[in-house]
CSV table of C-alpha atoms and ligand atoms in Angstrom, one decimal:
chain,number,residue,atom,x,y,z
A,20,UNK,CA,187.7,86.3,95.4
A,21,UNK,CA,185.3,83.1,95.0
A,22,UNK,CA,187.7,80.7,94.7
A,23,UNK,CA,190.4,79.4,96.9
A,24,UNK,CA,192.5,77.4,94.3
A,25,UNK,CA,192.8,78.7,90.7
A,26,UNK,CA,195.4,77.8,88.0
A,27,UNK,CA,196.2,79.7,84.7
A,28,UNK,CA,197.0,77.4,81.5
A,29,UNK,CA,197.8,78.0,78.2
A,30,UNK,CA,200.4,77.0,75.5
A,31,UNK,CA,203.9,78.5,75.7
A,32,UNK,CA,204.1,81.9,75.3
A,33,UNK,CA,200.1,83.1,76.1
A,34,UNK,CA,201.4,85.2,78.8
A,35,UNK,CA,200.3,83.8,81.8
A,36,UNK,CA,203.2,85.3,83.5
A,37,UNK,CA,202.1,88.9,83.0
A,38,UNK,CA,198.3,87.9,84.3
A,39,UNK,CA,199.7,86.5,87.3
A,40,UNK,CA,201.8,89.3,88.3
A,41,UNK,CA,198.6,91.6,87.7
A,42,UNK,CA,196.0,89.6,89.9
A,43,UNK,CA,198.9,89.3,92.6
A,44,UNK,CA,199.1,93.0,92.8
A,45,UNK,CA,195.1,93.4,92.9
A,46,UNK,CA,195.2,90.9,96.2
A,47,UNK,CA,198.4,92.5,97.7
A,48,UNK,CA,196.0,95.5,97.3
A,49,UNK,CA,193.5,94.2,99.3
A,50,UNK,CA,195.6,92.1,101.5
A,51,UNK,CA,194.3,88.9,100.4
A,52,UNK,CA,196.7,86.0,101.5
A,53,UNK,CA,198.1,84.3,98.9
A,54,UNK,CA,200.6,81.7,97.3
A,55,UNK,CA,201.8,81.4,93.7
A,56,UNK,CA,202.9,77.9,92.8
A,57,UNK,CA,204.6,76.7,89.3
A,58,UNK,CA,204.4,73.8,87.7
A,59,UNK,CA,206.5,72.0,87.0
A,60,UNK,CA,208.7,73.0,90.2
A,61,UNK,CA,207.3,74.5,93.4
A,62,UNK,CA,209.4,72.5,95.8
A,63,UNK,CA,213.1,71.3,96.3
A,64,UNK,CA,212.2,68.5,94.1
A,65,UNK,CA,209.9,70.0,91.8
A,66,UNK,CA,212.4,71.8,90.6
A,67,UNK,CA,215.0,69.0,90.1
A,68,UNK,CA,212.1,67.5,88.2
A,69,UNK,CA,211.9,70.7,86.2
A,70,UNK,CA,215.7,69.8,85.0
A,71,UNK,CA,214.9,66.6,83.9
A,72,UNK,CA,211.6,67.8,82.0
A,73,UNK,CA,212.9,70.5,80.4
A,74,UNK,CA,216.9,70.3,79.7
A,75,UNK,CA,217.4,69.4,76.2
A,76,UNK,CA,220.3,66.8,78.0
A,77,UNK,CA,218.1,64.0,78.5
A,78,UNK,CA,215.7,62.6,76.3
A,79,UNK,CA,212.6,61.9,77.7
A,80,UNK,CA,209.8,59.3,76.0
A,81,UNK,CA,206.0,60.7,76.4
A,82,UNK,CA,204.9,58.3,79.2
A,83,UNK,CA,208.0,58.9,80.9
A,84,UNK,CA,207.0,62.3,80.5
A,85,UNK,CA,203.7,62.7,82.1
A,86,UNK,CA,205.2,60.2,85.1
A,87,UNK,CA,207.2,63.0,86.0
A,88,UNK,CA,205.2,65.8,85.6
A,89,UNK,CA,202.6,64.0,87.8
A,90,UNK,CA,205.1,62.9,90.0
A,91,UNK,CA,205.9,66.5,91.1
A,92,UNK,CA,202.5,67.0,91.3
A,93,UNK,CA,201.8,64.6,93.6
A,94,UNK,CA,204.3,66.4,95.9
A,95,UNK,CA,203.4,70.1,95.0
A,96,UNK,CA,199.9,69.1,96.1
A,97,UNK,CA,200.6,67.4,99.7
A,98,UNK,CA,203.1,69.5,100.6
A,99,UNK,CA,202.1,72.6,99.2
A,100,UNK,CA,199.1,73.7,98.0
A,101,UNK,CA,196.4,71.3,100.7
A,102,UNK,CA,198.2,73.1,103.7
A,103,UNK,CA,198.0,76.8,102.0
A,104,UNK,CA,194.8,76.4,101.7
A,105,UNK,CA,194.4,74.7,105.0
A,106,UNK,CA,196.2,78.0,106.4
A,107,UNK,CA,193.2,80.0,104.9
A,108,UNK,CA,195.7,81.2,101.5
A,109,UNK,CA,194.8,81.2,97.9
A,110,UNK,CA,196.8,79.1,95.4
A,111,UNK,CA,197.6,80.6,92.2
A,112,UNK,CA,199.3,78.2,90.3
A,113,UNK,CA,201.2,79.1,87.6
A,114,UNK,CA,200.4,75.7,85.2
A,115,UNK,CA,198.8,72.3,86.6
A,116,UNK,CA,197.3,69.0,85.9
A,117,UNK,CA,195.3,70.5,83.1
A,118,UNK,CA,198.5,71.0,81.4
A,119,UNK,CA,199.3,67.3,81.2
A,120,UNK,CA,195.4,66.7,79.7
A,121,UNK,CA,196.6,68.9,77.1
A,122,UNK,CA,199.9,68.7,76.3
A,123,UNK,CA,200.6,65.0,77.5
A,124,UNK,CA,197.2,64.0,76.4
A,125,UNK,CA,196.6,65.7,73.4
A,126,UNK,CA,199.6,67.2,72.3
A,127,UNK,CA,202.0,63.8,72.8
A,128,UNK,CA,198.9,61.9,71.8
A,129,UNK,CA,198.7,59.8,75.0
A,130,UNK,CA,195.2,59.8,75.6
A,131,UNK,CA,193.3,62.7,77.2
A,132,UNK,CA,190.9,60.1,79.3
A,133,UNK,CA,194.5,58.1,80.4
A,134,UNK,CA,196.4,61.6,81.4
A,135,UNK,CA,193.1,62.8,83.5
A,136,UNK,CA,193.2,59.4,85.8
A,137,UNK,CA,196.7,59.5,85.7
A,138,UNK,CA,196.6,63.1,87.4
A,139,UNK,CA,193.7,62.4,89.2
A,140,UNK,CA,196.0,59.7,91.0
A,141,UNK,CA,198.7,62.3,92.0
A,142,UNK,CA,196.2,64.6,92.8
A,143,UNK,CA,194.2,62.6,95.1
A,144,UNK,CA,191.1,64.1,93.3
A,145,UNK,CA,192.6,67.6,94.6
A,146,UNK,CA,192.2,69.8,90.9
A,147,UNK,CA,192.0,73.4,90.7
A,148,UNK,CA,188.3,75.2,91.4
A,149,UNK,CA,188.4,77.5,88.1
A,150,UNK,CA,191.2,77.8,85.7
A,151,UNK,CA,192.0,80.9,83.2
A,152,UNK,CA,193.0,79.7,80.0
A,153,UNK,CA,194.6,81.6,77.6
A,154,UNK,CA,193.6,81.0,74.0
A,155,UNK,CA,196.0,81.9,71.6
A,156,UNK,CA,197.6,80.7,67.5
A,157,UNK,CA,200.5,79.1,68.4
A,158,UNK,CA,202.5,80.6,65.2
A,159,UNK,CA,201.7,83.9,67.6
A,160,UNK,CA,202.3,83.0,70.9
A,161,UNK,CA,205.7,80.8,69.7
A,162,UNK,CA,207.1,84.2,68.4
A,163,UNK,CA,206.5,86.0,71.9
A,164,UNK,CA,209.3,83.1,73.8
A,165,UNK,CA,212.7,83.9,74.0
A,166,UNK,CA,213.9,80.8,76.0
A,167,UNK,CA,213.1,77.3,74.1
A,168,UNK,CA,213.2,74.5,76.5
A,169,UNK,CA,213.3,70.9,75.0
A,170,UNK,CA,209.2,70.9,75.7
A,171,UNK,CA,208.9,74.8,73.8
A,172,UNK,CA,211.1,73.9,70.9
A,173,UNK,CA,208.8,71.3,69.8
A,174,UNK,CA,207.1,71.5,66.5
A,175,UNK,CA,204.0,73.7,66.2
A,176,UNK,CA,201.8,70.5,65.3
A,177,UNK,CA,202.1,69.9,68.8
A,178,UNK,CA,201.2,73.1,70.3
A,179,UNK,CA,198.0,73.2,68.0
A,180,UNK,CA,197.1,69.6,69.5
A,181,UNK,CA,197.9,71.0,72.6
A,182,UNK,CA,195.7,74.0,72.1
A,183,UNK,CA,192.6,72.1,70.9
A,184,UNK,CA,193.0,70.0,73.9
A,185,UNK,CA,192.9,72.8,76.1
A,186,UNK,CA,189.3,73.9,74.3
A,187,UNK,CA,188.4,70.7,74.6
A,188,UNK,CA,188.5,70.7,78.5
A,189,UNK,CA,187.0,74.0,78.4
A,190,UNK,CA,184.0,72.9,77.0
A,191,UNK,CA,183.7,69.6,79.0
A,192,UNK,CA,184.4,71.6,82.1
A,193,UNK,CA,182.3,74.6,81.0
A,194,UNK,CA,181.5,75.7,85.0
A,195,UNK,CA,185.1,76.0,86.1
A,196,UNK,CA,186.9,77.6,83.2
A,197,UNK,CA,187.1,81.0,81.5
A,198,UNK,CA,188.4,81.6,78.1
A,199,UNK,CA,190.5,84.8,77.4
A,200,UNK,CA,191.3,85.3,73.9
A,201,UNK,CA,194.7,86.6,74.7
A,202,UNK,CA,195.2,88.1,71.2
A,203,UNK,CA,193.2,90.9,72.3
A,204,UNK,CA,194.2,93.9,74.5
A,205,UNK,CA,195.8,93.0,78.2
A,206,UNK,CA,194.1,96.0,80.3
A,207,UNK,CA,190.0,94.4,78.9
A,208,UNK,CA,191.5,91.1,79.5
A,209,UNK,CA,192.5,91.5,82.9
A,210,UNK,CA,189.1,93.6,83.8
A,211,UNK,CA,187.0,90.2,82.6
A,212,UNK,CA,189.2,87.6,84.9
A,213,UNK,CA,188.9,90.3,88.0
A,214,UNK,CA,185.1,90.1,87.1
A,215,UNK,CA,185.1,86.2,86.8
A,216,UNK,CA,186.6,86.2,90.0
A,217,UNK,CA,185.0,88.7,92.0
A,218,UNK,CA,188.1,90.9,92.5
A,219,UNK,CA,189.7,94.3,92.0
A,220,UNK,CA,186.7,96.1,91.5
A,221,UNK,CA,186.8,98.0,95.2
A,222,UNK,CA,185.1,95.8,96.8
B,307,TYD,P1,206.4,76.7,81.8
B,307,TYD,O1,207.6,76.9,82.6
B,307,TYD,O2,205.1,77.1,82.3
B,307,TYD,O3,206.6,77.3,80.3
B,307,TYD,P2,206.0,78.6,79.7
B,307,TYD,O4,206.2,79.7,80.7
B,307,TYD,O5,207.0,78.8,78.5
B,307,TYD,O6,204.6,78.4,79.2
B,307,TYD,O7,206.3,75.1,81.4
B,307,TYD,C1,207.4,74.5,80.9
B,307,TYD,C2,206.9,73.6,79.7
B,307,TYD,O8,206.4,72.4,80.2
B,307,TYD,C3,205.9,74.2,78.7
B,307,TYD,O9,206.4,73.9,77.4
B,307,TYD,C4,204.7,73.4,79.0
B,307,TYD,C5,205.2,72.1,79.5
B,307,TYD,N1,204.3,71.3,80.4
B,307,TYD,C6,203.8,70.1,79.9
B,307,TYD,O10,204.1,69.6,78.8
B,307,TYD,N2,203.0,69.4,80.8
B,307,TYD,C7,202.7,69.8,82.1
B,307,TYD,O11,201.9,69.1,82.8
B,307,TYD,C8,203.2,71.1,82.5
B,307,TYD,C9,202.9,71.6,83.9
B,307,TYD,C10,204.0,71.8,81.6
Protein backbone atom coordinates (compact mmCIF):
# COMPACT_ATOMS: atom_id res chain seq x y z
CA UNK A 1 0.00 0.00 0.00
CA UNK A 2 1.61 3.60 -0.83
CA UNK A 3 -0.32 5.53 1.15
CA UNK A 4 -0.89 5.73 4.91
CA UNK A 5 -4.10 7.91 4.86
CA UNK A 6 -6.72 7.48 2.07
CA UNK A 7 -10.44 8.58 2.06
CA UNK A 8 -13.26 7.37 -0.34
CA UNK A 9 -15.87 10.24 -1.54
CA UNK A 10 -18.66 10.34 -3.53
CA UNK A 11 -22.34 11.51 -3.61
CA UNK A 12 -24.92 9.39 -1.70
CA UNK A 13 -25.36 6.20 -2.83
CA UNK A 14 -21.90 5.59 -5.15
CA UNK A 15 -21.22 2.62 -3.02
CA UNK A 16 -18.34 3.51 -1.14
CA UNK A 17 -19.43 1.10 1.45
CA UNK A 18 -19.04 -2.02 -0.67
CA UNK A 19 -15.30 -0.67 -1.76
CA UNK A 20 -14.32 -0.32 1.66
CA UNK A 21 -15.38 -3.62 2.81
CA UNK A 22 -13.41 -5.11 -0.23
CA UNK A 23 -9.94 -3.30 0.31
CA UNK A 24 -10.39 -4.15 4.14
CA UNK A 25 -10.56 -7.78 3.30
CA UNK A 26 -7.44 -7.45 0.72
CA UNK A 27 -5.28 -5.93 3.88
CA UNK A 28 -6.78 -8.40 6.53
CA UNK A 29 -5.32 -10.68 3.91
CA UNK A 30 -2.11 -9.53 4.09
CA UNK A 31 -2.16 -8.43 7.61
CA UNK A 32 -1.82 -4.82 6.97
CA UNK A 33 -2.85 -2.82 10.17
CA UNK A 34 -5.55 -0.72 9.60
CA UNK A 35 -8.47 1.63 10.86
CA UNK A 36 -11.68 2.58 9.16
CA UNK A 37 -13.00 5.95 10.12
CA UNK A 38 -16.56 7.66 9.08
CA UNK A 39 -17.40 10.87 8.69
CA UNK A 40 -19.40 12.41 10.04
CA UNK A 41 -18.98 10.22 13.44
CA UNK A 42 -15.87 8.26 14.45
CA UNK A 43 -15.81 9.21 18.03
CA UNK A 44 -18.29 9.64 21.06
CA UNK A 45 -18.97 13.02 19.71
CA UNK A 46 -18.73 12.53 16.23
CA UNK A 47 -21.52 10.65 16.39
CA UNK A 48 -23.70 12.96 18.48
CA UNK A 49 -22.67 15.39 15.75
CA UNK A 50 -23.97 12.83 13.19
CA UNK A 51 -27.54 13.32 14.98
CA UNK A 52 -27.61 16.79 14.72
CA UNK A 53 -26.37 16.70 10.94
CA UNK A 54 -28.51 14.31 9.73
CA UNK A 55 -31.98 13.97 11.84
CA UNK A 56 -34.59 15.53 9.92
CA UNK A 57 -35.49 17.08 13.76
CA UNK A 58 -33.54 20.04 13.57
CA UNK A 59 -33.08 22.35 10.92
CA UNK A 60 -29.80 23.15 10.16
CA UNK A 61 -28.64 26.56 7.98
CA UNK A 62 -25.62 25.82 5.42
CA UNK A 63 -22.82 27.57 7.51
CA UNK A 64 -24.13 26.06 10.50
CA UNK A 65 -23.68 23.12 8.52
CA UNK A 66 -20.18 22.94 7.50
CA UNK A 67 -19.37 24.31 11.35
CA UNK A 68 -20.31 21.06 12.40
CA UNK A 69 -19.11 18.86 10.03
CA UNK A 70 -15.63 20.48 10.51
CA UNK A 71 -16.07 20.58 14.06
CA UNK A 72 -16.08 16.75 14.23
CA UNK A 73 -13.42 16.77 12.09
CA UNK A 74 -11.31 18.70 14.03
CA UNK A 75 -11.75 15.90 16.72
CA UNK A 76 -11.71 12.81 14.40
CA UNK A 77 -8.35 14.06 13.27
CA UNK A 78 -6.52 14.71 16.80
CA UNK A 79 -7.82 12.04 18.44
CA UNK A 80 -8.08 9.57 15.86
CA UNK A 81 -6.67 9.36 12.80
CA UNK A 82 -2.77 11.52 13.78
CA UNK A 83 -2.21 8.68 16.52
CA UNK A 84 -3.26 5.58 14.09
CA UNK A 85 -1.07 6.71 11.95
CA UNK A 86 1.46 7.52 14.63
CA UNK A 87 0.91 3.73 15.70
CA UNK A 88 2.17 2.70 12.20
CA UNK A 89 -2.01 1.97 10.96
CA UNK A 90 -3.64 2.99 7.80
CA UNK A 91 -6.67 5.26 7.86
CA UNK A 92 -9.39 4.47 5.62
CA UNK A 93 -11.93 6.88 6.06
CA UNK A 94 -15.14 6.37 4.98
CA UNK A 95 -15.98 10.33 3.78
CA UNK A 96 -13.81 13.54 4.81
CA UNK A 97 -13.00 17.12 4.41
CA UNK A 98 -13.37 16.67 0.64
CA UNK A 99 -16.90 16.12 1.24
CA UNK A 100 -17.52 19.49 2.70
CA UNK A 101 -15.52 21.17 -0.57
CA UNK A 102 -18.20 19.48 -2.40
CA UNK A 103 -21.21 19.28 -0.89
CA UNK A 104 -20.87 22.38 1.58
CA UNK A 105 -18.99 24.24 -1.01
CA UNK A 106 -20.59 23.43 -4.09
CA UNK A 107 -23.55 21.75 -3.39
CA UNK A 108 -24.94 24.39 -0.55
CA UNK A 109 -23.23 27.03 -2.71
CA UNK A 110 -20.90 28.26 0.12
CA UNK A 111 -17.90 28.73 -1.63
CA UNK A 112 -15.47 25.95 -2.54
CA UNK A 113 -12.24 28.32 -1.70
CA UNK A 114 -14.19 29.31 1.90
CA UNK A 115 -15.10 25.39 2.79
CA UNK A 116 -11.25 24.37 1.86
CA UNK A 117 -9.74 27.02 4.55
CA UNK A 118 -12.45 26.37 6.68
CA UNK A 119 -11.34 22.48 6.78
CA UNK A 120 -7.97 23.22 6.43
CA UNK A 121 -8.47 24.94 9.98
CA UNK A 122 -9.90 21.79 11.59
CA UNK A 123 -7.59 19.85 9.93
CA UNK A 124 -4.48 21.58 10.94
CA UNK A 125 -3.34 21.10 7.25
CA UNK A 126 -3.79 17.15 8.07
CA UNK A 127 -5.86 16.05 4.54
CA UNK A 128 -5.97 12.65 3.21
CA UNK A 129 -2.78 11.49 0.81
CA UNK A 130 -5.04 10.08 -2.22
CA UNK A 131 -8.72 9.79 -2.25
CA UNK A 132 -11.06 7.35 -4.38
CA UNK A 133 -13.84 9.08 -5.81
CA UNK A 134 -16.70 7.61 -7.02
CA UNK A 135 -18.25 9.18 -10.10
CA UNK A 136 -21.61 8.47 -10.58
CA UNK A 137 -25.49 10.35 -12.21
CA UNK A 138 -27.13 11.17 -9.25
CA UNK A 139 -30.69 10.12 -10.76
CA UNK A 140 -28.63 6.53 -10.51
CA UNK A 141 -26.90 6.53 -7.44
CA UNK A 142 -30.26 8.29 -5.54
CA UNK A 143 -32.19 5.16 -6.60
CA UNK A 144 -29.57 2.62 -4.98
CA UNK A 145 -30.36 4.46 -1.03
CA UNK A 146 -32.79 3.12 1.01
CA UNK A 147 -32.41 5.33 4.12
CA UNK A 148 -32.91 9.24 3.33
CA UNK A 149 -31.28 11.34 5.94
CA UNK A 150 -32.29 15.11 5.95
CA UNK A 151 -28.75 15.65 3.96
CA UNK A 152 -29.84 12.47 1.19
CA UNK A 153 -33.34 13.66 0.77
CA UNK A 154 -32.26 16.86 -0.74
CA UNK A 155 -33.12 17.71 -4.24
CA UNK A 156 -31.02 16.21 -7.00
CA UNK A 157 -29.85 19.87 -8.13
CA UNK A 158 -27.81 19.55 -5.15
CA UNK A 159 -26.23 16.34 -5.69
CA UNK A 160 -25.34 17.38 -9.35
CA UNK A 161 -23.55 20.53 -7.70
CA UNK A 162 -22.19 18.28 -5.41
CA UNK A 163 -20.96 15.98 -8.04
CA UNK A 164 -19.32 18.61 -10.31
CA UNK A 165 -17.57 19.85 -7.21
CA UNK A 166 -16.15 16.64 -6.55
CA UNK A 167 -14.62 16.66 -10.43
CA UNK A 168 -13.61 19.74 -9.86
CA UNK A 169 -11.22 18.81 -7.01
CA UNK A 170 -10.24 15.92 -8.98
CA UNK A 171 -8.79 17.91 -11.56
CA UNK A 172 -7.21 20.60 -9.27
CA UNK A 173 -5.78 17.82 -7.18
CA UNK A 174 -5.01 15.54 -10.26
CA UNK A 175 -1.79 13.68 -8.21
CA UNK A 176 -3.85 12.49 -5.26
CA UNK A 177 -7.12 11.35 -6.65
CA UNK A 178 -8.42 8.56 -8.81
CA UNK A 179 -11.70 8.53 -10.56
CA UNK A 180 -13.86 5.33 -10.72
CA UNK A 181 -16.66 5.49 -12.87
CA UNK A 182 -18.72 3.48 -10.57
CA UNK A 183 -21.47 2.84 -13.22
CA UNK A 184 -19.34 0.19 -14.55
CA UNK A 185 -18.70 -3.37 -13.26
CA UNK A 186 -17.51 -3.69 -9.25
CA UNK A 187 -14.98 -6.74 -9.71
CA UNK A 188 -12.68 -4.19 -12.78
CA UNK A 189 -13.37 -1.38 -10.46
CA UNK A 190 -11.93 -2.83 -7.54
CA UNK A 191 -8.81 -4.39 -9.57
CA UNK A 192 -7.94 -0.56 -10.79
CA UNK A 193 -7.96 1.03 -7.00
CA UNK A 194 -5.86 -2.24 -5.71
CA UNK A 195 -3.57 -1.13 -8.70
CA UNK A 196 -3.65 2.57 -7.76
CA UNK A 197 -2.66 1.56 -4.55
CA UNK A 198 -0.20 -1.03 -4.81
CA UNK A 199 -2.30 -3.79 -3.18
CA UNK A 200 -3.99 -7.21 -3.56
CA UNK A 201 -2.04 -8.25 -6.27
CA UNK A 202 0.24 -11.01 -4.14
CA UNK A 203 2.66 -9.01 -3.47
P1 LIG B 1 -22.79 9.19 4.78
O1 LIG B 1 -23.17 8.54 6.06
O2 LIG B 1 -21.44 8.88 4.25
O3 LIG B 1 -23.92 8.90 3.72
P2 LIG B 1 -23.95 7.91 2.49
O4 LIG B 1 -23.40 6.62 3.00
O5 LIG B 1 -25.42 7.86 2.18
O6 LIG B 1 -23.16 8.50 1.38
O7 LIG B 1 -22.91 10.79 4.94
C1 LIG B 1 -24.07 11.36 5.41
C2 LIG B 1 -24.48 12.55 4.60
O8 LIG B 1 -23.70 13.70 4.94
C3 LIG B 1 -24.36 12.40 3.09
O9 LIG B 1 -25.55 12.92 2.50
C4 LIG B 1 -23.21 13.28 2.74
C5 LIG B 1 -23.25 14.35 3.78
N1 LIG B 1 -21.97 15.02 4.07
C6 LIG B 1 -21.83 16.38 3.81
O10 LIG B 1 -22.76 17.04 3.33
N2 LIG B 1 -20.65 17.00 4.14
C7 LIG B 1 -19.61 16.33 4.72
O11 LIG B 1 -18.55 16.94 5.01
C8 LIG B 1 -19.78 14.91 4.98
C9 LIG B 1 -18.68 14.14 5.63
C10 LIG B 1 -20.97 14.31 4.65
Amino acid sequence: MNCNYLAFEGIDGSGKTSFIEGLCEILDKEQKKYKVVREPGGTKLGEGIRELLLSKAFQVPPLSEAFLFSANRAELIETVVVPEIESGSIVISDRSAFSSVAYQGAGRGLGVDKIYELNNVALNGFWPEKIILLDIDPTISLARQRIMDRIGSSEIEFFERARQGYLDLAKKFHDQFLIIDAEKEFTKNQEIICEWLDVGQSK
